[in-house]
């Protein structure tokens, strides 16, 4: 049926109607906030390229988590800045590692929070690559061993979800095996399955002090031009036992999120990465955009594309935006 019988504007005429037929709603249940933990006490190092975000020592991190939970942010993703680094990332595999300490401290003080632990070597290696270097490149199968150790150690510290972001082949299977052997068969794996070699990670590498000292990550992260390959990555991770798959970054890859959604029946996470966040902040600081409307539109678009979970530095601000909306509606 077409015009004049069909008039799509009919359902746009009143706000209550528009709310009634809205297809996609972002909820605080969907969001995960990334946080950076560093050594020391009472340390708050603002990350200049990511306004509002800081490297926090464990004590302040716990306070930050309490504030987030009070706002309605229910889950955090932890990245560590260690005291010292080594060639293989062994510092990430020990009980008193920086993230392990942070998880124990959070879990000791906060009951209702999900702590996701990023698993990767790039923050912990002297060269800044995501694994062990042999002949100038990251050695896949040697790296699997440190990733498995790191994962078990993070689970022992109390991590609720293990999230490998290294892009080695076979790491989901290897980590699943290690977790199960250590009786952590109930800990889910959220795999960074389709992770692209993206320029949008720029600000994060300042935040996590994890920029590679030579070369780039193109021998392990995906070519930004590919989406068939993303489906192969996703399929392999599902076969190896991933519980949640991820597409990263989010905004330039909404088509990939949609293809994954249409092809597989598994929860999908999308990582709204640092560069995507910082571009919004920079434009807003210049008065060029309406920041709150842009944040809502961006997060809604990621969900509309098919993501169930969104990892985003906008999470606390989105909580404020949603609360304001509820108040305007009179709840
Ligand atoms: C570690 C890792 C990165 C991000 C998450 N985990 C950076 C990278 O691969 O260099 C990026 C997150 C962001 O940009 O917000 N491998």
Short mmCIF file of C-alpha atoms and ligand atoms in Angstrom, two decimals:
data_model
loop_
_atom_site.label_atom_id
_atom_site.label_comp_id
_atom_site.label_asym_id
_atom_site.label_seq_id
_atom_site.Cartn_x
_atom_site.Cartn_y
_atom_site.Cartn_z
CA UNK A 1 0.00 0.00 0.00
CA UNK A 2 1.39 3.38 -0.86
CA UNK A 3 0.60 7.06 -0.69
CA UNK A 4 -1.99 8.48 -0.14
CA UNK A 5 -3.28 5.46 1.85
CA UNK A 6 0.01 4.95 3.64
CA UNK A 7 1.33 8.00 5.44
CA UNK A 8 4.38 7.13 7.51
CA UNK A 9 4.25 10.52 9.17
CA UNK A 10 1.12 9.45 11.10
CA UNK A 11 3.21 7.61 13.69
CA UNK A 12 5.62 10.54 14.02
CA UNK A 13 3.02 13.08 15.03
CA UNK A 14 3.30 12.88 18.85
CA UNK A 15 6.14 12.10 21.18
CA UNK A 16 4.29 9.34 23.01
CA UNK A 17 3.57 7.65 19.69
CA UNK A 18 7.16 7.98 18.56
CA UNK A 19 8.31 6.43 21.83
CA UNK A 20 5.79 3.62 21.37
CA UNK A 21 7.05 2.55 17.94
CA UNK A 22 10.75 3.13 18.57
CA UNK A 23 12.60 0.01 17.39
CA UNK A 24 15.89 0.35 19.25
CA UNK A 25 16.51 1.49 22.80
CA UNK A 26 19.88 1.61 24.50
CA UNK A 27 19.71 0.53 28.11
CA UNK A 28 22.31 0.81 30.85
CA UNK A 29 22.18 -3.01 30.96
CA UNK A 30 23.98 -3.00 27.58
CA UNK A 31 27.00 -0.87 28.47
CA UNK A 32 30.51 -1.67 29.70
CA UNK A 33 32.92 1.08 30.82
CA UNK A 34 36.66 0.62 30.15
CA UNK A 35 39.03 1.72 32.94
CA UNK A 36 42.82 2.00 33.23
CA UNK A 37 44.58 0.95 36.43
CA UNK A 38 48.12 2.03 37.32
CA UNK A 39 50.52 1.50 40.26
CA UNK A 40 50.68 3.66 43.38
CA UNK A 41 48.10 5.10 45.72
CA UNK A 42 45.96 8.17 45.26
CA UNK A 43 47.14 8.46 41.63
CA UNK A 44 44.89 10.01 39.01
CA UNK A 45 46.71 10.69 35.72
CA UNK A 46 44.31 12.35 33.31
CA UNK A 47 44.56 10.99 29.75
CA UNK A 48 44.85 14.16 27.69
CA UNK A 49 43.48 12.65 24.49
CA UNK A 50 40.45 11.16 26.25
CA UNK A 51 38.86 13.96 28.29
CA UNK A 52 37.26 12.71 31.51
CA UNK A 53 39.29 9.47 31.57
CA UNK A 54 42.31 8.84 33.78
CA UNK A 55 44.79 6.20 34.75
CA UNK A 56 43.78 5.38 38.33
CA UNK A 57 45.64 3.62 41.12
CA UNK A 58 43.77 0.70 42.70
CA UNK A 59 42.34 2.74 45.60
CA UNK A 60 40.88 5.41 43.32
CA UNK A 61 39.75 2.78 40.82
CA UNK A 62 37.61 1.16 43.51
CA UNK A 63 36.07 4.55 44.31
CA UNK A 64 35.44 5.12 40.60
CA UNK A 65 33.72 1.74 40.31
CA UNK A 66 31.48 2.59 43.28
CA UNK A 67 30.52 5.87 41.62
CA UNK A 68 29.83 4.10 38.32
CA UNK A 69 27.64 1.46 39.95
CA UNK A 70 25.72 4.20 41.80
CA UNK A 71 25.06 5.84 38.42
CA UNK A 72 23.81 2.60 36.87
CA UNK A 73 26.95 1.44 35.03
CA UNK A 74 26.99 -2.26 35.86
CA UNK A 75 30.16 -3.52 34.25
CA UNK A 76 33.75 -2.41 33.74
CA UNK A 77 36.55 -3.61 31.44
CA UNK A 78 40.01 -3.35 33.00
CA UNK A 79 43.32 -2.47 31.34
CA UNK A 80 46.57 -2.42 33.31
CA UNK A 81 49.61 -0.18 33.26
CA UNK A 82 52.23 -2.32 35.05
CA UNK A 83 55.13 -1.14 37.18
CA UNK A 84 57.60 -2.85 34.83
CA UNK A 85 57.41 -4.66 31.50
CA UNK A 86 59.28 -7.65 30.05
CA UNK A 87 59.81 -9.27 26.69
CA UNK A 88 56.96 -11.79 26.92
CA UNK A 89 54.40 -10.12 29.16
CA UNK A 90 55.06 -12.40 32.15
CA UNK A 91 54.23 -9.48 34.48
CA UNK A 92 50.61 -9.93 33.40
CA UNK A 93 50.48 -13.56 34.55
CA UNK A 94 51.21 -13.18 38.26
CA UNK A 95 48.91 -13.03 41.27
CA UNK A 96 50.13 -9.58 42.28
CA UNK A 97 49.90 -8.14 38.74
CA UNK A 98 48.28 -4.73 38.51
CA UNK A 99 44.94 -5.93 37.11
CA UNK A 100 44.83 -8.92 39.45
CA UNK A 101 45.24 -6.54 42.42
CA UNK A 102 42.57 -4.26 41.03
CA UNK A 103 40.06 -7.08 40.56
CA UNK A 104 40.63 -8.35 44.11
CA UNK A 105 40.14 -4.85 45.52
CA UNK A 106 36.95 -4.24 43.52
CA UNK A 107 35.51 -7.63 44.43
CA UNK A 108 36.31 -7.10 48.12
CA UNK A 109 34.25 -3.90 48.21
CA UNK A 110 31.57 -4.07 45.53
CA UNK A 111 29.05 -6.86 45.19
CA UNK A 112 26.95 -6.03 42.16
CA UNK A 113 29.47 -5.40 39.41
CA UNK A 114 30.72 -7.45 36.47
CA UNK A 115 34.46 -7.13 35.97
CA UNK A 116 35.69 -7.97 32.48
CA UNK A 117 39.44 -8.54 32.21
CA UNK A 118 41.12 -7.68 28.92
CA UNK A 119 43.69 -10.33 28.04
CA UNK A 120 46.59 -9.18 25.89
CA UNK A 121 50.33 -8.65 26.12
CA UNK A 122 50.80 -5.25 24.53
CA UNK A 123 50.52 -3.28 27.78
CA UNK A 124 53.02 -5.64 29.42
CA UNK A 125 55.76 -6.14 26.82
CA UNK A 126 58.80 -3.87 26.45
CA UNK A 127 58.27 -3.79 22.66
CA UNK A 128 54.52 -3.05 22.89
CA UNK A 129 53.40 -5.92 20.65
CA UNK A 130 50.60 -8.26 21.66
CA UNK A 131 52.82 -11.34 22.06
CA UNK A 132 56.26 -12.91 22.06
CA UNK A 133 58.51 -11.70 19.26
CA UNK A 134 60.47 -14.23 17.16
CA UNK A 135 62.29 -13.04 14.02
CA UNK A 136 60.66 -9.62 14.11
CA UNK A 137 57.04 -10.78 14.32
CA UNK A 138 54.65 -11.98 17.01
CA UNK A 139 54.93 -15.77 17.35
CA UNK A 140 51.40 -17.15 17.45
CA UNK A 141 51.71 -20.40 19.36
CA UNK A 142 54.24 -19.18 21.95
CA UNK A 143 51.93 -16.26 22.67
CA UNK A 144 49.03 -18.64 23.31
CA UNK A 145 50.86 -19.89 26.39
CA UNK A 146 51.20 -16.47 28.05
CA UNK A 147 47.59 -15.65 27.16
CA UNK A 148 46.40 -18.88 28.80
CA UNK A 149 48.44 -18.15 31.94
CA UNK A 150 47.25 -14.55 32.09
CA UNK A 151 43.64 -15.69 31.74
CA UNK A 152 43.84 -18.24 34.55
CA UNK A 153 45.56 -15.72 36.80
CA UNK A 154 42.83 -13.12 36.12
CA UNK A 155 40.12 -15.71 36.79
CA UNK A 156 41.85 -16.62 40.07
CA UNK A 157 41.76 -12.93 41.02
CA UNK A 158 37.98 -12.93 40.50
CA UNK A 159 37.39 -11.72 36.93
CA UNK A 160 33.81 -12.41 35.81
CA UNK A 161 34.59 -12.47 32.07
CA UNK A 162 37.85 -13.07 30.18
CA UNK A 163 38.25 -10.94 27.06
CA UNK A 164 41.22 -11.79 24.79
CA UNK A 165 42.11 -8.88 22.47
CA UNK A 166 45.39 -10.13 21.00
CA UNK A 167 44.11 -11.66 17.70
CA UNK A 168 46.31 -14.77 17.83
CA UNK A 169 44.83 -17.77 16.00
CA UNK A 170 43.48 -20.44 18.31
CA UNK A 171 43.58 -18.37 21.47
CA UNK A 172 39.95 -18.84 22.42
CA UNK A 173 40.33 -22.62 22.36
CA UNK A 174 43.62 -22.50 24.27
CA UNK A 175 42.22 -20.14 26.91
CA UNK A 176 39.01 -22.19 27.25
CA UNK A 177 41.12 -25.30 27.81
CA UNK A 178 43.27 -23.58 30.45
CA UNK A 179 40.25 -22.13 32.27
CA UNK A 180 38.50 -25.50 32.30
CA UNK A 181 41.59 -27.33 33.52
CA UNK A 182 41.67 -24.93 36.44
CA UNK A 183 37.99 -25.42 37.22
CA UNK A 184 36.89 -22.08 35.77
CA UNK A 185 34.43 -23.72 33.40
CA UNK A 186 31.79 -21.15 34.42
CA UNK A 187 33.82 -18.10 33.38
CA UNK A 188 32.68 -16.84 29.96
CA UNK A 189 35.03 -15.73 27.18
CA UNK A 190 34.20 -12.53 25.34
CA UNK A 191 36.46 -12.76 22.29
CA UNK A 192 37.64 -9.71 20.38
CA UNK A 193 36.94 -11.78 17.28
CA UNK A 194 36.88 -9.26 14.44
CA UNK A 195 39.44 -6.74 15.62
CA UNK A 196 40.75 -4.47 12.89
CA UNK A 197 44.20 -2.87 12.55
CA UNK A 198 42.59 0.51 13.12
CA UNK A 199 43.83 4.07 13.47
CA UNK A 200 40.92 4.63 15.87
CA UNK A 201 42.99 3.08 18.71
CA UNK A 202 45.35 6.08 18.78
CA UNK A 203 44.21 7.68 22.06
CA UNK A 204 44.01 4.29 23.81
CA UNK A 205 47.68 3.65 23.18
CA UNK A 206 48.50 6.84 25.08
CA UNK A 207 46.11 5.75 27.83
CA UNK A 208 47.49 2.21 28.14
CA UNK A 209 51.08 3.07 27.17
CA UNK A 210 50.92 0.22 24.69
CA UNK A 211 52.03 1.61 21.33
CA UNK A 212 54.31 -0.83 19.45
CA UNK A 213 57.96 0.28 19.51
CA UNK A 214 58.52 -0.99 15.95
CA UNK A 215 56.23 -1.83 13.04
CA UNK A 216 52.48 -2.09 13.49
CA UNK A 217 49.84 -4.70 14.30
CA UNK A 218 48.92 -5.59 10.71
CA UNK A 219 50.33 -9.13 10.89
CA UNK A 220 47.75 -10.06 13.51
CA UNK A 221 44.88 -7.55 13.50
CA UNK A 222 42.48 -7.60 10.54
CA UNK A 223 42.72 -5.60 7.33
CA UNK A 224 40.17 -2.78 7.61
CA UNK A 225 38.88 -3.56 4.10
CA UNK A 226 37.62 -7.08 4.91
CA UNK A 227 34.26 -8.36 6.06
CA UNK A 228 34.08 -11.93 4.70
CA UNK A 229 37.19 -12.60 6.75
CA UNK A 230 35.43 -11.20 9.83
CA UNK A 231 32.82 -13.93 9.52
CA UNK A 232 35.57 -16.56 9.39
CA UNK A 233 37.14 -15.11 12.55
CA UNK A 234 33.76 -15.12 14.29
CA UNK A 235 32.99 -18.67 13.18
CA UNK A 236 36.31 -19.98 14.44
CA UNK A 237 35.92 -18.27 17.79
CA UNK A 238 32.43 -19.73 18.22
CA UNK A 239 33.78 -23.18 17.38
CA UNK A 240 36.58 -22.72 19.91
CA UNK A 241 34.09 -21.87 22.63
CA UNK A 242 33.59 -18.10 22.68
CA UNK A 243 30.47 -17.10 24.62
CA UNK A 244 30.33 -13.55 23.26
CA UNK A 245 31.98 -12.33 20.04
CA UNK A 246 33.13 -8.78 19.43
CA UNK A 247 33.52 -6.43 16.51
CA UNK A 248 36.00 -3.60 17.03
CA UNK A 249 35.98 -0.67 16.34
CA UNK A 250 32.22 -0.10 16.10
CA UNK A 251 31.31 2.88 13.95
CA UNK A 252 33.24 2.21 10.77
CA UNK A 253 32.21 -1.45 11.04
CA UNK A 254 28.44 -1.30 11.55
CA UNK A 255 28.06 -3.35 8.36
CA UNK A 256 30.21 -6.08 9.88
CA UNK A 257 28.13 -6.08 13.09
CA UNK A 258 24.98 -6.49 10.98
CA UNK A 259 26.45 -9.37 8.97
CA UNK A 260 27.45 -11.16 12.17
CA UNK A 261 23.97 -10.59 13.61
CA UNK A 262 22.30 -12.00 10.51
CA UNK A 263 24.62 -15.02 10.31
CA UNK A 264 25.09 -16.24 13.88
CA UNK A 265 23.00 -16.69 16.96
CA UNK A 266 25.35 -15.51 19.69
CA UNK A 267 25.59 -12.33 21.80
CA UNK A 268 27.58 -9.64 20.00
CA UNK A 269 29.66 -6.95 21.65
CA UNK A 270 30.85 -3.85 19.83
CA UNK A 271 33.75 -1.71 21.06
CA UNK A 272 33.11 2.01 20.60
CA UNK A 273 36.85 2.70 20.77
CA UNK A 274 38.99 5.55 22.03
CA UNK A 275 39.33 7.41 18.71
CA UNK A 276 35.57 7.35 18.21
CA UNK A 277 35.13 8.77 21.71
CA UNK A 278 37.82 11.44 21.38
CA UNK A 279 36.46 12.74 18.06
CA UNK A 280 33.09 13.38 19.73
CA UNK A 281 34.78 15.11 22.67
CA UNK A 282 36.92 17.30 20.42
CA UNK A 283 34.00 18.38 18.25
CA UNK A 284 31.85 19.04 21.33
CA UNK A 285 34.61 21.09 22.96
CA UNK A 286 34.61 23.25 19.85
CA UNK A 287 30.87 23.70 20.05
CA UNK A 288 30.42 22.03 16.66
CA UNK A 289 27.95 19.34 17.74
CA UNK A 290 25.30 18.70 20.37
CA UNK A 291 27.29 16.23 22.48
CA UNK A 292 24.43 14.50 24.29
CA UNK A 293 22.36 13.96 21.17
CA UNK A 294 25.42 12.69 19.29
CA UNK A 295 26.28 10.19 22.04
CA UNK A 296 22.75 8.85 22.07
CA UNK A 297 22.63 8.63 18.28
CA UNK A 298 25.98 6.83 18.11
CA UNK A 299 25.13 4.25 20.78
CA UNK A 300 21.69 3.70 19.26
CA UNK A 301 23.24 3.14 15.82
CA UNK A 302 25.59 0.48 17.20
CA UNK A 303 22.69 -1.31 18.83
CA UNK A 304 20.50 -0.96 15.74
CA UNK A 305 23.30 -2.54 13.68
CA UNK A 306 22.95 -5.63 15.88
CA UNK A 307 25.17 -5.27 18.93
CA UNK A 308 23.80 -6.56 22.23
CA UNK A 309 26.62 -5.15 24.33
CA UNK A 310 28.49 -1.87 23.81
CA UNK A 311 31.86 -1.16 25.37
CA UNK A 312 32.04 2.62 25.55
CA UNK A 313 33.82 5.45 27.36
CA UNK A 314 30.50 7.32 27.06
CA UNK A 315 28.85 4.91 29.54
CA UNK A 316 28.69 7.28 32.55
CA UNK A 317 27.49 10.17 30.41
CA UNK A 318 24.88 7.94 28.79
CA UNK A 319 23.63 7.12 32.30
CA UNK A 320 23.15 10.86 32.89
CA UNK A 321 21.41 11.30 29.54
CA UNK A 322 18.99 8.44 30.20
CA UNK A 323 18.26 9.66 33.73
CA UNK A 324 17.51 13.16 32.44
CA UNK A 325 15.12 11.69 29.86
CA UNK A 326 13.27 9.72 32.51
CA UNK A 327 12.92 12.86 34.63
CA UNK A 328 11.57 14.82 31.66
CA UNK A 329 9.01 12.08 31.11
CA UNK A 330 7.99 12.55 34.73
CA UNK A 331 9.16 9.22 36.18
C1 LIG B 1 44.96 -4.25 23.28
C2 LIG B 1 43.78 -3.39 23.05
C3 LIG B 1 43.66 -2.22 22.26
C4 LIG B 1 42.37 -1.72 22.49
C5 LIG B 1 41.75 -2.60 23.37
N1 LIG B 1 42.63 -3.63 23.69
C6 LIG B 1 44.61 -1.48 21.41
C7 LIG B 1 45.38 -2.08 20.35
O1 LIG B 1 45.07 -3.14 19.81
O2 LIG B 1 46.39 -1.45 20.02
C8 LIG B 1 41.81 -0.47 21.89
C9 LIG B 1 40.72 0.18 22.65
C10 LIG B 1 40.42 1.59 22.28
O3 LIG B 1 40.99 2.18 21.35
O4 LIG B 1 39.56 2.17 22.97
N2 LIG B 1 45.35 -5.10 22.29
#
